[in-house]
Amino acid sequence: MKRAPVLVLLAFLLANGSSASPELSRFLQRAKEQFRLAAYDRALQTLGELEAESAKPGLERDRAVLEPVVAFYRGACLAALGRRAEALADFQRYLAVRPNSSLDPALYPKKVVVVFEEARKRAREGQREGESESDSFAAAYRESRRPEAEAGGALGEDWTAGPVGYLLTAEEKRDYEHLLDSIGRSEFVTAFWKSCDPSPETPENEFREEFEKRVAFADARLTQGETRGSLTDRGMVFLLLGPPTYVGRKPLTSGEDRNEDAALSLYRTSDVRIASVPGGSRSAQVARVEAVTGPGTRVNEAASNWREVWHYRRESLPAEVPYFQVDFEFLTKRGYGENILQRESSVVYTLEKARHVSRRGGNATNGRGGP
């Protein structure tokens, strides 16, 4: 059977679904034109705007029809930018809906065709980028147990600085920190967890048990140096959203770094300025500058620089989050930090919604999003 070209399928989808919203059509056409002009970053931004627009009430049918189209073009842009793991994920989302699609090599960049073909191969073999790592992560969490509660543990002023701080409002933190006696703190904590209990009629507090299980798992699995795992950026995301749908990790090269000059240099602008101050012979001045900016002064070692991406698909996100997928990117770079969360707008929005859901006991989720 001949596979239908992607362009034909996209035209069919567009003609049969998105015509109800001219605004969505304009976003899609703009993204396609930006892709054609190789403005891949701009196309990704436009696709993000399309997703946000399609999340508006009354556009449920359009959103469902457009989802594979958005996944395809997002994957194509990411592949063209060299972000293979993320591109594979989006192409697989597209192929889940249109498994017999193929690409015309004459119409797409070679990078896009190569990754798309790999996605087709993985789809046939039932594999997914990062699947084994993600599965082991999720499986280990499923098998983990909630730690036994410590009997008679005293509550100190620093309770709000612990993992529970992700759930507390600024006002609650102030109220707790103003309490001076252990009885008042104990009553505050009891009332707080009761407010999060999804089933107050039962003796168990399922939300608290799940949260404490996640804390223990994060502390055991995500610790960085002297920082307990639940207080790292990855720990925060894990506590609020649970295990990611899948994980990707790759060395970070200078060409992929958005802040290359500042983040991957071991010298500062002021160091160069000082080395350039006239003094001595011209060759001596050049030697000083070379000593500051020459070989060994930039950080490109794969062992020192990583990008780890936690991908959360819709079924793993709070229902209030309108995105098809949210990617949490953690950068590890010498001189920058270890597993530092990149706070894109979609990431900040998703975390805020997850906190809001958590305060309601995690009832408004599509699955694992929220304890």
XYZ file of C-alpha atoms in Angstrom:
371
model
C 0.000 0.000 0.000
C 1.349 3.420 -0.914
C 1.870 5.727 2.027
C 0.056 9.049 1.864
C 2.452 12.037 1.807
C 2.390 14.149 4.932
C 1.424 17.288 3.041
C -1.692 15.629 1.653
C -2.689 14.446 5.111
C -2.144 17.865 6.618
C -4.228 19.503 3.914
C -7.017 17.006 4.580
C -6.889 17.649 8.331
C -6.887 21.372 7.848
C -9.780 21.297 5.447
C -11.878 19.073 7.684
C -11.227 20.540 11.100
C -9.526 23.857 11.584
C -11.720 25.885 9.216
C -14.043 26.587 12.153
C -11.390 28.896 13.606
C -9.706 31.307 11.160
C -7.289 32.328 13.908
C -5.973 28.766 14.254
C -5.583 28.540 10.486
C -3.569 31.752 10.459
C -1.262 30.474 13.185
C -0.722 27.209 11.335
C -0.088 28.882 7.987
C 2.372 31.267 9.623
C 4.230 28.358 11.271
C 4.394 26.499 7.948
C 5.763 29.558 6.175
C 8.362 30.121 8.907
C 9.384 26.485 8.601
C 9.708 26.866 4.825
C 11.987 29.873 5.364
C 14.089 27.871 7.856
C 13.020 30.163 10.735
C 12.625 27.148 12.982
C 12.778 28.908 16.348
C 10.103 31.367 15.236
C 7.974 28.508 13.916
C 8.183 26.761 17.296
C 7.054 29.956 18.992
C 4.116 30.263 16.601
C 3.135 26.642 17.232
C 3.150 27.395 20.958
C 0.805 30.319 20.330
C -1.416 28.031 18.254
C -1.613 25.542 21.124
C -2.554 28.288 23.565
C -5.224 29.623 21.190
C -6.660 26.151 20.577
C -7.041 25.646 24.334
C -9.824 28.239 24.456
C -13.352 26.981 25.211
C -15.375 25.885 22.210
C -12.386 24.762 20.156
C -12.192 21.191 21.447
C -12.891 19.644 18.012
C -10.367 21.900 16.283
C -7.785 21.116 18.932
C -8.207 17.372 18.503
C -7.884 17.634 14.721
C -4.867 19.944 14.874
C -2.917 17.987 17.467
C -1.138 15.645 15.004
C -0.469 18.570 12.636
C 1.169 20.568 15.411
C 3.145 17.508 16.483
C 4.471 17.029 12.951
C 5.630 20.602 12.430
C 7.037 20.852 15.932
C 8.993 17.647 15.301
C 10.209 18.946 11.951
C 11.455 22.198 13.501
C 13.178 20.399 16.358
C 14.821 17.942 13.955
C 16.077 20.793 11.776
C 17.555 22.419 14.886
C 19.359 19.214 15.806
C 17.174 18.456 18.830
C 16.753 14.824 17.857
C 15.281 13.330 21.037
C 12.506 15.914 21.248
C 11.819 15.649 17.508
C 11.466 11.879 17.779
C 8.841 12.295 20.477
C 6.723 14.652 18.384
C 7.038 12.584 15.228
C 5.897 9.537 17.179
C 2.870 11.457 18.402
C 2.070 12.251 14.779
C 2.673 8.674 13.601
C 0.387 7.340 16.312
C -2.436 9.028 14.405
C -1.079 8.612 10.850
C 1.140 5.496 10.966
C 1.403 5.126 7.163
C 2.763 8.604 6.482
C 6.068 9.215 4.725
C 8.138 12.222 3.711
C 9.309 13.349 0.291
C 13.086 13.930 0.691
C 12.910 16.665 -1.926
C 10.596 18.794 0.231
C 12.283 18.602 3.645
C 15.785 19.141 5.073
C 17.862 16.002 5.367
C 17.921 16.232 9.185
C 14.121 16.184 9.248
C 13.858 13.193 6.928
C 16.452 11.207 8.883
C 14.734 11.735 12.235
C 11.283 11.094 10.767
C 12.476 7.781 9.325
C 13.965 6.857 12.688
C 10.639 7.665 14.343
C 8.860 5.408 11.841
C 11.321 2.628 12.589
C 10.891 3.046 16.337
C 7.123 3.116 15.929
C 7.274 -0.188 14.074
C 9.510 -1.705 16.719
C 7.426 -0.299 19.565
C 10.334 1.714 20.944
C 10.602 5.270 22.193
C 13.527 7.581 22.793
C 14.584 7.293 26.424
C 12.002 4.584 27.042
C 14.194 2.233 29.051
C 15.457 5.007 31.332
C 11.991 6.441 31.825
C 10.451 3.068 32.444
C 13.084 2.231 35.064
C 12.508 5.594 36.733
C 8.735 5.108 36.862
C 9.045 1.436 37.826
C 11.426 2.237 40.666
C 8.974 4.795 41.968
C 6.042 2.379 41.757
C 8.024 -0.128 43.800
C 9.143 2.398 46.389
C 7.353 2.772 49.698
C 6.317 5.687 51.789
C 8.645 6.023 54.777
C 7.324 5.404 58.246
C 6.334 8.596 60.038
C 8.799 9.670 62.705
C 7.221 9.449 66.147
C 7.326 12.621 68.185
C 9.253 14.614 65.609
C 9.494 18.269 66.617
C 8.381 20.867 64.107
C 10.899 23.679 63.761
C 10.763 27.082 62.159
C 12.372 25.638 59.029
C 9.410 23.369 58.174
C 8.352 25.799 55.441
C 11.848 25.659 53.922
C 11.452 21.936 53.292
C 9.677 20.157 50.423
C 6.240 21.194 51.709
C 7.221 24.751 50.828
C 6.326 23.963 47.208
C 2.695 23.663 48.308
C 2.400 26.557 50.743
C 1.273 30.048 49.856
C 3.410 33.021 50.891
C 0.792 33.915 53.514
C 0.832 30.421 55.000
C 4.611 30.513 55.258
C 4.458 33.819 57.133
C 1.719 32.548 59.455
C 3.666 29.413 60.338
C 6.943 31.256 60.887
C 5.190 33.600 63.354
C 4.149 30.656 65.527
C 6.398 30.395 68.584
C 5.294 27.154 70.267
C 5.290 23.523 69.154
C 1.575 23.072 69.869
C 0.592 25.896 67.540
C 2.899 24.552 64.816
C 1.493 21.048 65.199
C -2.067 22.324 64.900
C -1.110 24.374 61.838
C 0.450 21.356 60.109
C -2.529 19.138 60.934
C -4.954 21.707 59.523
C -2.816 22.153 56.394
C -2.734 18.466 55.504
C -6.439 18.154 56.274
C -7.164 20.925 53.755
C -5.390 18.847 51.090
C -7.112 15.552 51.912
C -9.112 14.402 48.852
C -11.183 11.984 50.975
C -11.659 13.509 54.434
C -14.231 10.844 55.295
C -11.511 8.140 55.351
C -8.828 7.757 58.044
C -6.026 7.946 55.443
C -4.849 11.134 53.801
C -3.975 9.825 50.347
C -2.512 13.125 49.218
C -0.094 13.412 52.136
C 0.962 9.793 51.806
C 1.693 10.238 48.113
C 3.567 13.489 48.685
C 5.744 11.969 51.409
C 6.447 8.965 49.200
C 7.620 11.310 46.443
C 9.796 13.223 48.890
C 11.500 10.029 50.051
C 12.036 8.849 46.483
C 13.441 12.207 45.370
C 15.793 12.323 48.348
C 17.071 8.854 47.486
C 17.303 9.331 43.717
C 17.845 13.008 42.918
C 20.273 14.245 45.581
C 22.973 16.610 44.291
C 26.036 17.026 46.480
C 24.841 18.211 49.866
C 21.390 19.230 48.582
C 18.670 16.697 49.326
C 16.919 15.484 46.207
C 13.487 16.879 47.061
C 14.937 20.411 47.243
C 16.604 20.348 43.816
C 14.934 21.661 40.672
C 14.307 18.122 39.462
C 12.942 17.234 42.874
C 10.493 20.143 42.765
C 9.152 19.062 39.365
C 8.913 15.441 40.505
C 7.030 16.321 43.696
C 4.468 18.399 41.803
C 4.012 16.243 38.694
C 5.308 12.762 39.455
C 7.447 10.645 37.084
C 7.839 12.124 33.594
C 6.354 10.374 30.578
C 9.894 9.846 29.327
C 13.373 11.276 29.801
C 16.034 12.368 27.320
C 19.644 13.199 28.134
C 22.512 14.242 25.883
C 25.807 16.135 26.019
C 25.434 19.886 25.682
C 27.631 21.404 23.002
C 28.369 25.070 22.530
C 26.185 25.236 19.424
C 23.156 24.179 21.476
C 23.715 26.619 24.318
C 21.407 29.593 24.179
C 23.805 31.621 26.320
C 26.970 30.276 24.811
C 29.309 33.212 25.346
C 28.384 33.755 28.988
C 27.706 30.226 30.098
C 30.515 28.235 28.490
C 33.399 30.652 29.072
C 35.704 30.447 32.042
C 36.677 34.110 31.632
C 34.715 37.320 32.051
C 34.642 40.419 29.870
C 36.479 42.286 32.606
C 39.299 39.703 32.487
C 39.805 40.391 28.793
C 39.722 44.139 29.369
C 42.369 43.922 32.085
C 44.602 41.681 29.950
C 44.290 44.183 27.083
C 45.568 47.167 29.074
C 48.651 48.548 27.261
C 51.923 47.629 28.884
C 55.136 46.120 27.619
C 55.537 45.013 24.029
C 52.701 44.286 21.639
C 53.564 40.584 21.691
C 53.408 40.575 25.486
C 49.934 42.120 25.388
C 48.744 39.522 22.866
C 50.166 36.780 25.061
C 48.230 38.062 28.069
C 44.965 38.073 26.138
C 45.699 34.609 24.738
C 46.319 33.302 28.233
C 42.845 34.495 29.254
C 40.843 33.519 26.153
C 42.903 30.772 24.529
C 42.670 26.975 24.641
C 41.312 25.538 27.859
C 39.248 28.604 28.729
C 35.970 27.367 27.313
C 33.868 24.526 28.674
C 32.749 22.086 26.011
C 33.504 18.770 27.702
C 30.566 16.348 27.423
C 31.247 15.129 30.949
C 30.749 18.645 32.320
C 27.788 19.806 30.250
C 24.478 18.010 29.935
C 20.937 18.741 28.966
C 18.335 16.519 30.577
C 14.751 16.877 29.418
C 11.728 15.525 31.251
C 8.817 15.230 28.844
C 5.283 15.281 30.262
C 2.494 14.458 27.850
C -1.060 15.605 28.300
C -2.159 12.517 30.240
C 0.521 13.260 32.857
C -0.340 16.942 33.263
C -3.006 18.695 35.344
C -6.234 18.991 33.364
C -6.028 22.787 33.589
C -2.811 22.846 31.542
C -3.738 23.453 27.873
C -0.557 22.105 26.270
C -0.215 18.795 24.438
C 3.202 18.324 25.992
C 5.449 20.265 28.358
C 9.212 19.762 28.372
C 11.218 20.530 31.497
C 14.834 21.178 30.552
C 17.593 20.890 33.153
C 21.061 22.174 32.245
C 24.293 21.068 33.848
C 27.248 23.288 32.978
C 30.529 23.974 34.635
C 30.362 27.410 36.177
C 26.554 27.468 35.861
C 25.219 24.706 38.066
C 23.864 21.177 38.115
C 20.463 20.303 36.662
C 19.216 23.898 36.660
C 15.604 24.156 35.477
C 15.107 26.446 32.484
C 12.005 28.399 33.395
C 10.210 28.812 30.073
C 6.735 30.348 30.217
C 5.002 26.984 29.664
C 7.088 25.443 32.454
C 6.270 28.193 34.953
C 2.575 28.037 34.029
C 2.446 24.253 34.411
C 4.160 24.290 37.805
C 1.795 26.963 39.072
C -1.223 24.938 37.952
C 0.268 21.826 39.556
C 0.591 23.685 42.863
C -3.012 24.826 42.553
C -4.170 21.277 41.859
C -2.107 19.969 44.774
C -3.917 22.266 47.170
C -7.133 20.551 46.132
C -5.686 17.131 46.866
C -4.702 16.421 43.253
C -8.267 15.845 42.084
C -8.110 17.886 38.883
C -5.505 15.885 36.994
C -5.369 13.736 33.908
C -3.260 11.110 35.606
C -0.032 11.491 37.525
C 0.008 15.296 37.450
C -0.277 16.153 41.134
C 0.170 13.899 44.172
